[in-house]
């Protein structure tokens, strides 16, 4: 399960894409309850997407916490680094004992961990895409579709929506929301997708 | 996936949603190319069909593997866990799965968005087996190995297509260069794409030997990725 690892097109000069993932392995009920508590904290910060958003669009809906208790994993996407830092501070202070993974720029995560007083434990590096790259669309389209690690956002859907935007049949934000729907884990970042769709539309990529 | 012909209004709005491009217009009908369909369920969940024409028959072996590997809402029968891989580094602070002096390796065939047949997956497993490397037991691929000595999969599954499948294992750090060379060589022989990833543990001073190794050897990696913050308790010792 490498949901958020291979997101392409993220550059050192800035990012609007950070994900908090927390999970519990096994059946330790105390840990499972702590996982739900962790997400009570995280969801207060209004992530732009999260596991279960399709079912419960209000992030303060208590039923989300029952969902996380049942599936023992949750994810939340932020586009604002300062909000992420605040959420991480609160998680650290609570000492819930649950494993937490952050996805984003390594340089940002290193700085933020230092600020908060955390020591990074394990890193997962992506060496990118190999093999028959000629089967892939343009890198700009991949920057959008790779935000769903399960590959459920199709290349053709991005192309189709770009055409719809060009014809004036869809607004960019509306297209970004449509693209986020197939991603059942809730890790697709519609804010970043809208920015990328705008860039592609303006530059005729 | 299938389309109930009597319900389909032939509007073709569903076509772009299919990650495999398996939904097509043929002789004025909307059809699903069954050999290309990976049973991911996107068309079913998309809500794009006004008449709810999509449905999934009960899947039998080996086609059920398509859904188990491609539809994150369907758990694997063997592991009862949904998805393609394991918890790998997500809980490494507690499990100690990847220890200091080791690296975790994953090659995900078919990702991003191209898909793979199991015959391609078998090519990688055979080579990894030849190097006497043990695959991650909890990964669903491990249950599909027919001959552990040769690294062959059950022959009846080889032509089944999935969105992606991960070959996952760990090796001593000293083998990093050997393994990477092999994976890159192998990936370039595949009839699909593959995303490669490595997992490394920090030293007590917070530095990452794997990062240093990648930089020193000129191996490019994304500037973004996943970091386990070490907040899990009790912490694994190594």
Short mmCIF file of C-alpha atoms in Angstrom, two decimals:
data_model
loop_
_atom_site.label_atom_id
_atom_site.label_comp_id
_atom_site.label_asym_id
_atom_site.label_seq_id
_atom_site.Cartn_x
_atom_site.Cartn_y
_atom_site.Cartn_z
CA UNK A 1 0.00 0.00 0.00
CA UNK A 2 1.93 2.99 -1.24
CA UNK A 3 -1.05 5.33 -1.62
CA UNK A 4 0.75 8.66 -1.57
CA UNK A 5 4.31 7.76 -2.50
CA UNK A 6 4.67 8.23 -6.23
CA UNK A 7 3.04 11.67 -6.65
CA UNK A 8 4.86 13.26 -9.56
CA UNK A 9 5.58 16.91 -10.34
CA UNK A 10 6.15 18.20 -6.82
CA UNK A 11 8.98 20.72 -6.81
CA UNK A 12 11.32 22.12 -4.19
CA UNK A 13 10.19 25.68 -4.89
CA UNK A 14 6.85 25.19 -3.21
CA UNK A 15 4.13 22.70 -2.53
CA UNK A 16 0.45 22.62 -1.79
CA UNK A 17 0.27 18.92 -1.08
CA UNK A 18 0.71 17.28 2.34
CA UNK A 19 -0.95 14.15 3.62
CA UNK A 20 -1.28 12.77 7.13
CA UNK A 21 -1.78 9.03 7.31
CA UNK A 22 -2.25 7.09 10.51
CA UNK A 23 -2.95 3.41 10.98
CA UNK A 24 -3.09 0.63 13.51
CA UNK A 25 -2.06 -2.95 12.78
CA UNK A 26 -3.75 -5.61 14.86
CA UNK A 27 -6.74 -5.45 17.15
CA UNK A 28 -5.51 -3.37 20.11
CA UNK A 29 -8.74 -1.57 21.01
CA UNK A 30 -7.02 1.21 22.91
CA UNK A 31 -4.87 1.99 19.87
CA UNK A 32 -7.89 1.87 17.59
CA UNK A 33 -9.69 4.38 19.83
CA UNK A 34 -6.56 6.53 19.86
CA UNK A 35 -6.55 6.48 16.06
CA UNK A 36 -10.06 7.89 16.09
CA UNK A 37 -8.96 10.55 18.61
CA UNK A 38 -6.06 11.44 16.35
CA UNK A 39 -8.44 12.04 13.47
CA UNK A 40 -10.75 14.07 15.70
CA UNK A 41 -7.77 16.46 16.04
CA UNK A 42 -6.78 16.31 12.37
CA UNK A 43 -10.27 16.84 10.95
CA UNK A 44 -10.79 19.95 13.09
CA UNK A 45 -8.25 21.59 10.78
CA UNK A 46 -10.53 21.20 7.74
CA UNK A 47 -8.42 19.08 5.41
CA UNK A 48 -9.31 19.54 1.75
CA UNK A 49 -9.85 15.80 1.37
CA UNK A 50 -9.92 12.83 3.75
CA UNK A 51 -10.85 9.18 3.96
CA UNK A 52 -14.63 8.92 4.00
CA UNK A 53 -15.35 12.38 2.58
CA UNK A 54 -17.63 10.92 -0.06
CA UNK A 55 -19.81 9.40 2.68
CA UNK A 56 -19.46 12.18 5.25
CA UNK A 57 -18.70 15.54 3.64
CA UNK A 58 -18.68 17.35 6.98
CA UNK A 59 -15.25 16.63 8.59
CA UNK A 60 -16.69 16.99 12.10
CA UNK A 61 -19.23 14.22 11.50
CA UNK A 62 -18.69 11.75 14.37
CA UNK A 63 -19.50 8.86 12.06
CA UNK A 64 -16.11 9.39 10.43
CA UNK A 65 -14.45 8.34 13.68
CA UNK A 66 -16.47 5.10 13.69
CA UNK A 67 -15.33 4.52 10.12
CA UNK A 68 -11.66 4.91 11.09
CA UNK A 69 -12.14 2.59 14.07
CA UNK A 70 -13.52 -0.02 11.69
CA UNK A 71 -10.92 0.27 8.91
CA UNK A 72 -8.03 1.10 11.28
CA UNK A 73 -6.54 3.61 8.86
CA UNK A 74 -7.26 7.17 7.81
CA UNK A 75 -5.76 9.87 5.61
CA UNK A 76 -6.21 13.61 5.38
CA UNK A 77 -4.90 16.03 2.74
CA UNK A 78 -3.78 19.60 3.42
CA UNK A 79 -2.69 22.31 1.03
CA UNK A 80 -1.38 24.63 3.74
CA UNK A 81 1.89 23.74 5.43
CA UNK A 82 1.23 25.87 8.52
CA UNK A 83 -2.03 24.04 9.15
CA UNK A 84 -0.21 20.73 8.82
CA UNK A 85 2.39 21.85 11.37
CA UNK A 86 -0.32 22.87 13.82
CA UNK A 87 -2.09 19.52 13.44
CA UNK A 88 1.20 17.66 13.96
CA UNK A 89 1.99 19.63 17.11
CA UNK A 90 -1.37 18.63 18.56
CA UNK A 91 -0.87 14.99 17.60
CA UNK A 92 2.57 14.95 19.23
CA UNK A 93 1.30 16.59 22.43
CA UNK A 94 -1.49 14.04 22.82
CA UNK A 95 0.97 11.09 22.88
CA UNK A 96 -1.54 8.69 21.35
CA UNK A 97 1.06 6.05 20.45
CA UNK A 98 -0.30 5.60 16.91
CA UNK A 99 2.00 5.40 13.87
CA UNK A 100 1.82 8.56 11.77
CA UNK A 101 3.20 9.03 8.27
CA UNK A 102 3.49 12.35 6.46
CA UNK A 103 3.73 12.65 2.69
CA UNK A 104 5.15 15.77 1.13
CA UNK A 105 8.44 17.43 0.26
CA UNK A 106 11.23 15.81 2.26
CA UNK A 107 12.88 19.18 2.87
CA UNK A 108 9.67 20.60 4.34
CA UNK A 109 9.02 17.55 6.49
CA UNK A 110 12.59 17.63 7.84
CA UNK A 111 12.26 21.33 8.77
CA UNK A 112 8.83 20.84 10.29
CA UNK A 113 9.93 17.83 12.35
CA UNK A 114 12.79 19.89 13.71
CA UNK A 115 10.44 22.73 14.65
CA UNK A 116 8.06 20.38 16.41
CA UNK A 117 10.74 18.25 18.04
CA UNK A 118 10.21 15.02 16.13
CA UNK A 119 12.90 12.68 14.84
CA UNK A 120 12.06 11.09 11.50
CA UNK A 121 12.00 7.31 11.90
CA UNK A 122 11.71 5.75 8.43
CA UNK A 123 11.59 7.18 4.91
CA UNK A 124 10.04 5.78 1.75
CA UNK A 125 11.73 7.11 -1.40
CA UNK A 126 10.28 6.97 -4.90
CA UNK A 127 12.73 6.29 -7.71
CA UNK A 128 10.02 7.17 -10.21
CA UNK A 129 8.64 5.36 -13.22
CA UNK A 130 10.55 2.80 -15.29
CA UNK A 131 9.74 0.46 -18.15
CA UNK A 132 7.50 1.26 -21.13
CA UNK A 133 7.07 4.97 -20.53
CA UNK A 134 5.73 5.36 -24.06
CA UNK A 135 2.45 3.97 -22.70
CA UNK A 136 2.08 7.07 -20.52
CA UNK A 137 0.45 10.40 -21.27
CA UNK A 138 2.22 13.75 -20.76
CA UNK A 139 3.91 14.44 -17.45
CA UNK A 140 1.35 17.15 -16.64
CA UNK A 141 -1.47 14.64 -16.83
CA UNK A 142 0.51 12.23 -14.67
CA UNK A 143 0.98 14.96 -12.09
CA UNK A 144 -2.80 14.86 -11.67
CA UNK A 145 -3.52 11.14 -11.95
CA UNK A 146 -0.68 10.01 -9.65
CA UNK A 147 -2.50 11.70 -6.78
CA UNK A 148 -4.61 8.54 -6.64
CA UNK A 149 -2.13 5.83 -5.69
CA UNK A 150 -4.52 3.07 -6.69
CA UNK A 151 -4.61 4.43 -10.26
CA UNK A 152 -8.37 4.96 -10.27
CA UNK A 153 -8.24 8.39 -11.90
CA UNK A 154 -7.98 7.71 -15.60
CA UNK A 155 -5.75 9.56 -18.06
CA UNK A 156 -8.74 9.81 -20.39
CA UNK A 157 -10.86 11.52 -17.75
CA UNK A 158 -8.28 14.29 -17.38
CA UNK A 159 -8.10 14.71 -21.16
CA UNK A 160 -11.89 14.74 -21.42
CA UNK A 161 -12.27 17.34 -18.67
CA UNK A 162 -9.58 19.55 -20.21
CA UNK A 163 -11.65 19.54 -23.41
CA UNK A 164 -14.77 20.38 -21.43
CA UNK A 165 -12.95 23.29 -19.75
CA UNK A 166 -11.73 24.50 -23.16
CA UNK A 167 -15.29 24.40 -24.52
CA UNK A 168 -16.54 26.30 -21.45
CA UNK A 169 -18.71 23.36 -20.39
CA UNK A 170 -16.95 22.81 -17.05
CA UNK A 171 -15.34 25.14 -14.54
CA UNK A 172 -11.84 24.21 -13.41
CA UNK A 173 -12.88 23.63 -9.78
CA UNK A 174 -15.80 21.50 -10.91
CA UNK A 175 -13.47 19.37 -13.05
CA UNK A 176 -11.06 18.97 -10.11
CA UNK A 177 -13.91 17.72 -7.92
CA UNK A 178 -14.95 15.20 -10.58
CA UNK A 179 -11.36 13.95 -10.74
CA UNK A 180 -11.21 13.48 -6.97
CA UNK A 181 -14.28 11.20 -6.86
CA UNK A 182 -12.80 7.89 -8.13
CA UNK A 183 -10.10 8.02 -5.42
CA UNK A 184 -11.81 6.02 -2.68
CA UNK A 185 -9.09 6.58 -0.08
CA UNK A 186 -9.56 10.36 -0.13
CA UNK A 187 -5.91 11.20 -0.84
CA UNK A 188 -6.49 13.01 -4.14
CA UNK A 189 -5.82 16.73 -3.74
CA UNK A 190 -8.51 18.68 -5.64
CA UNK A 191 -6.86 22.02 -4.83
CA UNK A 192 -3.62 20.93 -6.52
CA UNK A 193 -5.60 19.34 -9.36
CA UNK A 194 -7.36 22.65 -10.02
CA UNK A 195 -4.03 24.46 -10.07
CA UNK A 196 -2.60 21.92 -12.51
CA UNK A 197 -5.68 22.00 -14.75
CA UNK A 198 -5.40 25.79 -14.85
CA UNK A 199 -1.70 25.58 -15.78
CA UNK A 200 -2.38 23.05 -18.52
CA UNK A 201 -5.31 25.07 -19.90
CA UNK A 202 -3.39 28.34 -19.93
CA UNK A 203 -0.26 26.90 -21.47
CA UNK A 204 -1.91 24.55 -23.99
CA UNK A 205 0.16 21.58 -22.85
CA UNK B 1 -17.67 -5.32 -15.04
CA UNK B 2 -20.65 -5.63 -17.31
CA UNK B 3 -23.27 -3.37 -18.82
CA UNK B 4 -26.95 -4.29 -18.79
CA UNK B 5 -27.67 -3.68 -22.45
CA UNK B 6 -31.35 -2.97 -21.90
CA UNK B 7 -30.49 -0.19 -19.43
CA UNK B 8 -27.69 1.46 -21.40
CA UNK B 9 -28.79 4.68 -23.12
CA UNK B 10 -25.63 4.74 -25.24
CA UNK B 11 -24.78 8.27 -24.08
CA UNK B 12 -21.10 7.18 -23.76
CA UNK B 13 -20.54 9.53 -20.81
CA UNK B 14 -18.90 6.67 -18.91
CA UNK B 15 -16.10 6.10 -21.45
CA UNK B 16 -13.48 8.50 -20.03
CA UNK B 17 -13.89 7.21 -16.46
CA UNK B 18 -12.37 3.78 -17.16
CA UNK B 19 -8.68 3.76 -16.09
CA UNK B 20 -7.96 1.03 -18.63
CA UNK B 21 -9.94 2.50 -21.51
CA UNK B 22 -11.84 -0.77 -21.60
CA UNK B 23 -15.27 0.83 -22.11
CA UNK B 24 -15.70 1.39 -25.81
CA UNK B 25 -18.25 2.24 -28.47
CA UNK B 26 -18.63 -0.66 -30.86
CA UNK B 27 -21.27 -0.91 -33.57
CA UNK B 28 -23.36 1.78 -31.84
CA UNK B 29 -23.22 -0.09 -28.54
CA UNK B 30 -21.29 0.69 -25.38
CA UNK B 31 -19.29 -2.41 -24.49
CA UNK B 32 -16.63 -3.43 -21.99
CA UNK B 33 -13.63 -5.28 -23.39
CA UNK B 34 -13.56 -8.07 -20.83
CA UNK B 35 -9.90 -8.90 -21.38
CA UNK B 36 -8.89 -5.29 -20.68
CA UNK B 37 -11.27 -4.68 -17.77
CA UNK B 38 -9.47 -4.99 -14.41
CA UNK B 39 -12.68 -5.02 -12.32
CA UNK B 40 -11.63 -1.86 -10.47
CA UNK B 41 -15.26 -0.79 -10.09
CA UNK B 42 -14.67 2.87 -11.04
CA UNK B 43 -17.52 2.82 -13.59
CA UNK B 44 -19.87 1.32 -11.02
CA UNK B 45 -19.05 3.87 -8.30
CA UNK B 46 -18.67 6.94 -10.55
CA UNK B 47 -22.38 7.67 -10.59
CA UNK B 48 -21.99 8.65 -14.22
CA UNK B 49 -24.61 6.25 -15.56
CA UNK B 50 -28.05 7.79 -15.18
CA UNK B 51 -29.66 4.39 -15.58
CA UNK B 52 -27.34 2.34 -13.33
CA UNK B 53 -26.46 0.02 -16.20
CA UNK B 54 -23.16 -1.20 -14.72
CA UNK B 55 -23.05 -4.38 -12.69
CA UNK B 56 -20.50 -6.93 -11.58
CA UNK B 57 -21.17 -10.65 -11.84
CA UNK B 58 -19.92 -12.85 -9.06
CA UNK B 59 -16.29 -13.37 -9.99
CA UNK B 60 -14.64 -16.75 -9.88
CA UNK B 61 -10.98 -17.78 -9.84
CA UNK B 62 -8.80 -16.54 -11.46
CA UNK B 63 -10.76 -13.46 -12.60
CA UNK B 64 -11.47 -12.56 -8.97
CA UNK B 65 -7.79 -11.54 -8.74
CA UNK B 66 -8.53 -8.59 -11.01
CA UNK B 67 -10.92 -7.15 -8.44
CA UNK B 68 -8.76 -8.06 -5.45
CA UNK B 69 -5.76 -6.23 -6.89
CA UNK B 70 -7.56 -3.34 -8.60
CA UNK B 71 -10.56 -2.46 -6.48
CA UNK B 72 -9.46 -1.06 -3.09
CA UNK B 73 -12.90 -1.78 -1.64
CA UNK B 74 -12.50 -5.55 -2.12
CA UNK B 75 -10.31 -7.48 0.33
CA UNK B 76 -8.06 -10.35 -0.72
CA UNK B 77 -9.56 -13.68 0.22
CA UNK B 78 -6.30 -14.94 1.71
CA UNK B 79 -5.30 -11.92 3.79
CA UNK B 80 -8.76 -10.34 4.29
CA UNK B 81 -6.97 -7.01 3.64
CA UNK B 82 -7.87 -4.73 0.76
CA UNK B 83 -5.21 -3.25 -1.51
CA UNK B 84 -2.08 -4.41 -3.26
CA UNK B 85 0.59 -4.46 -0.61
CA UNK B 86 1.29 -4.40 3.09
CA UNK B 87 1.62 -1.83 5.84
CA UNK B 88 5.36 -1.66 4.90
CA UNK B 89 6.86 1.47 6.52
CA UNK B 90 3.60 2.95 7.75
CA UNK B 91 3.89 1.19 11.10
CA UNK B 92 7.63 0.53 11.01
CA UNK B 93 8.14 2.46 14.23
CA UNK B 94 6.15 -0.25 16.01
CA UNK B 95 6.77 -3.36 13.90
CA UNK B 96 10.47 -2.85 13.15
CA UNK B 97 9.81 -4.51 9.81
CA UNK B 98 12.68 -2.60 8.18
CA UNK B 99 15.62 -2.42 10.57
CA UNK B 100 18.85 -0.44 10.51
CA UNK B 101 21.19 -2.11 8.04
CA UNK B 102 18.29 -3.18 5.82
CA UNK B 103 16.33 -1.62 3.00
CA UNK B 104 12.76 -2.30 1.97
CA UNK B 105 12.24 -2.65 -1.76
CA UNK B 106 9.04 -2.48 -3.79
CA UNK B 107 8.50 -2.59 -7.52
CA UNK B 108 4.92 -1.87 -8.43
CA UNK B 109 4.14 -3.12 -11.92
CA UNK B 110 1.45 -1.36 -13.93
CA UNK B 111 1.61 1.84 -11.88
CA UNK B 112 0.81 4.53 -12.88
CA UNK B 113 -2.39 3.85 -14.77
CA UNK B 114 -1.18 1.31 -17.34
CA UNK B 115 -2.00 -2.01 -15.67
CA UNK B 116 -0.13 -5.27 -15.85
CA UNK B 117 -0.65 -8.95 -16.58
CA UNK B 118 0.62 -11.41 -13.98
CA UNK B 119 3.04 -12.80 -16.57
CA UNK B 120 5.02 -9.55 -16.17
CA UNK B 121 4.89 -9.88 -12.40
CA UNK B 122 6.25 -13.42 -12.72
CA UNK B 123 9.30 -12.15 -14.62
CA UNK B 124 10.28 -10.04 -11.62
CA UNK B 125 9.54 -12.73 -9.05
CA UNK B 126 11.65 -15.30 -10.94
CA UNK B 127 14.67 -13.00 -10.90
CA UNK B 128 14.23 -12.06 -7.25
CA UNK B 129 13.92 -15.76 -6.37
CA UNK B 130 17.05 -16.55 -8.37
CA UNK B 131 18.91 -14.16 -6.06
CA UNK B 132 17.56 -16.14 -3.08
CA UNK B 133 15.56 -13.21 -1.76
CA UNK B 134 12.42 -13.96 0.21
CA UNK B 135 9.33 -12.01 -0.76
CA UNK B 136 7.25 -10.25 1.88
CA UNK B 137 4.94 -12.99 3.11
CA UNK B 138 2.03 -10.63 3.90
CA UNK B 139 1.97 -9.25 0.35
CA UNK B 140 -0.92 -10.85 -1.58
CA UNK B 141 1.44 -11.78 -4.43
CA UNK B 142 3.11 -14.33 -2.14
CA UNK B 143 -0.05 -16.44 -2.06
CA UNK B 144 0.01 -16.71 -5.87
CA UNK B 145 3.39 -18.42 -6.11
CA UNK B 146 3.10 -21.93 -7.43
CA UNK B 147 6.74 -22.97 -7.18
CA UNK B 148 8.73 -21.09 -4.51
CA UNK B 149 12.03 -22.50 -5.78
CA UNK B 150 11.54 -21.15 -9.31
CA UNK B 151 9.37 -18.16 -8.43
CA UNK B 152 6.63 -19.13 -10.85
CA UNK B 153 2.99 -18.17 -10.42
CA UNK B 154 -0.04 -20.40 -10.95
CA UNK B 155 -0.18 -20.77 -14.74
CA UNK B 156 -3.89 -20.04 -14.98
CA UNK B 157 -3.42 -16.51 -13.62
CA UNK B 158 -0.67 -15.32 -15.97
CA UNK B 159 -2.95 -13.56 -18.45
CA UNK B 160 -5.11 -11.91 -15.81
CA UNK B 161 -4.80 -8.14 -15.88
CA UNK B 162 -4.75 -5.88 -12.82
CA UNK B 163 -4.26 -2.15 -12.27
CA UNK B 164 -1.05 -2.87 -10.43
CA UNK B 165 0.76 -5.45 -8.33
CA UNK B 166 3.66 -4.95 -5.95
CA UNK B 167 6.65 -7.25 -5.60
CA UNK B 168 7.91 -6.45 -2.12
CA UNK B 169 10.89 -7.64 -0.10
CA UNK B 170 13.78 -6.47 2.04
CA UNK B 171 17.52 -6.99 1.69
CA UNK B 172 20.65 -6.12 3.66
CA UNK B 173 21.85 -2.61 2.90
CA UNK B 174 25.03 -4.06 1.42
CA UNK B 175 22.97 -5.46 -1.47
CA UNK B 176 21.36 -2.14 -2.37
CA UNK B 177 23.43 -1.52 -5.48
CA UNK B 178 23.03 -5.08 -6.78
CA UNK B 179 19.28 -5.03 -6.27
CA UNK B 180 18.75 -1.63 -7.81
CA UNK B 181 20.75 -2.55 -10.89
CA UNK B 182 18.64 -5.68 -11.27
CA UNK B 183 15.32 -3.89 -10.79
CA UNK B 184 16.09 -1.17 -13.30
CA UNK B 185 17.27 -3.76 -15.84
CA UNK B 186 14.15 -5.83 -15.25
CA UNK B 187 11.75 -2.89 -15.35
CA UNK B 188 13.07 -1.91 -18.74
CA UNK B 189 12.29 -5.39 -20.10
CA UNK B 190 8.66 -5.32 -19.01
CA UNK B 191 5.68 -4.82 -21.28
CA UNK B 192 4.35 -2.23 -18.85
CA UNK B 193 5.56 0.52 -16.56
CA UNK B 194 6.79 0.06 -13.01
CA UNK B 195 7.20 2.42 -10.07
CA UNK B 196 10.13 1.60 -7.84
CA UNK B 197 10.50 2.55 -4.20
CA UNK B 198 12.96 2.03 -1.37
CA UNK B 199 12.53 2.22 2.39
CA UNK B 200 15.29 3.19 4.79
CA UNK B 201 15.53 3.54 8.56
CA UNK B 202 17.18 6.53 10.22
CA UNK B 203 20.39 6.37 12.24
CA UNK B 204 20.20 7.35 15.93
CA UNK B 205 21.43 10.86 14.95
CA UNK B 206 18.45 11.25 12.57
CA UNK B 207 20.47 10.88 9.34
CA UNK B 208 19.40 8.49 6.59
CA UNK B 209 22.11 6.24 5.13
CA UNK B 210 19.82 5.30 2.24
CA UNK B 211 19.42 8.93 1.19
CA UNK B 212 23.20 9.35 1.31
CA UNK B 213 23.64 6.19 -0.77
CA UNK B 214 21.21 7.41 -3.44
CA UNK B 215 22.86 10.81 -3.69
CA UNK B 216 26.40 9.40 -3.74
CA UNK B 217 25.49 6.96 -6.51
CA UNK B 218 23.69 9.56 -8.61
CA UNK B 219 20.38 7.70 -8.33
CA UNK B 220 17.54 10.15 -8.84
CA UNK B 221 14.60 10.12 -6.48
CA UNK B 222 11.54 12.31 -6.07
CA UNK B 223 11.95 15.26 -3.68
CA UNK B 224 8.72 14.13 -2.03
CA UNK B 225 7.75 10.89 -0.39
CA UNK B 226 6.61 9.34 2.87
CA UNK B 227 8.08 9.83 6.32
CA UNK B 228 7.17 7.80 9.39
CA UNK B 229 7.39 10.22 12.31
CA UNK B 230 8.18 7.63 14.96
CA UNK B 231 5.13 8.45 17.07
CA UNK B 232 3.94 4.85 17.43
CA UNK B 233 4.35 3.15 20.81
CA UNK B 234 5.88 0.93 21.98
CA UNK B 235 8.77 1.69 19.64
CA UNK B 236 10.53 -1.23 18.00
CA UNK B 237 14.08 -1.39 19.27
CA UNK B 238 15.96 -1.32 15.98
#
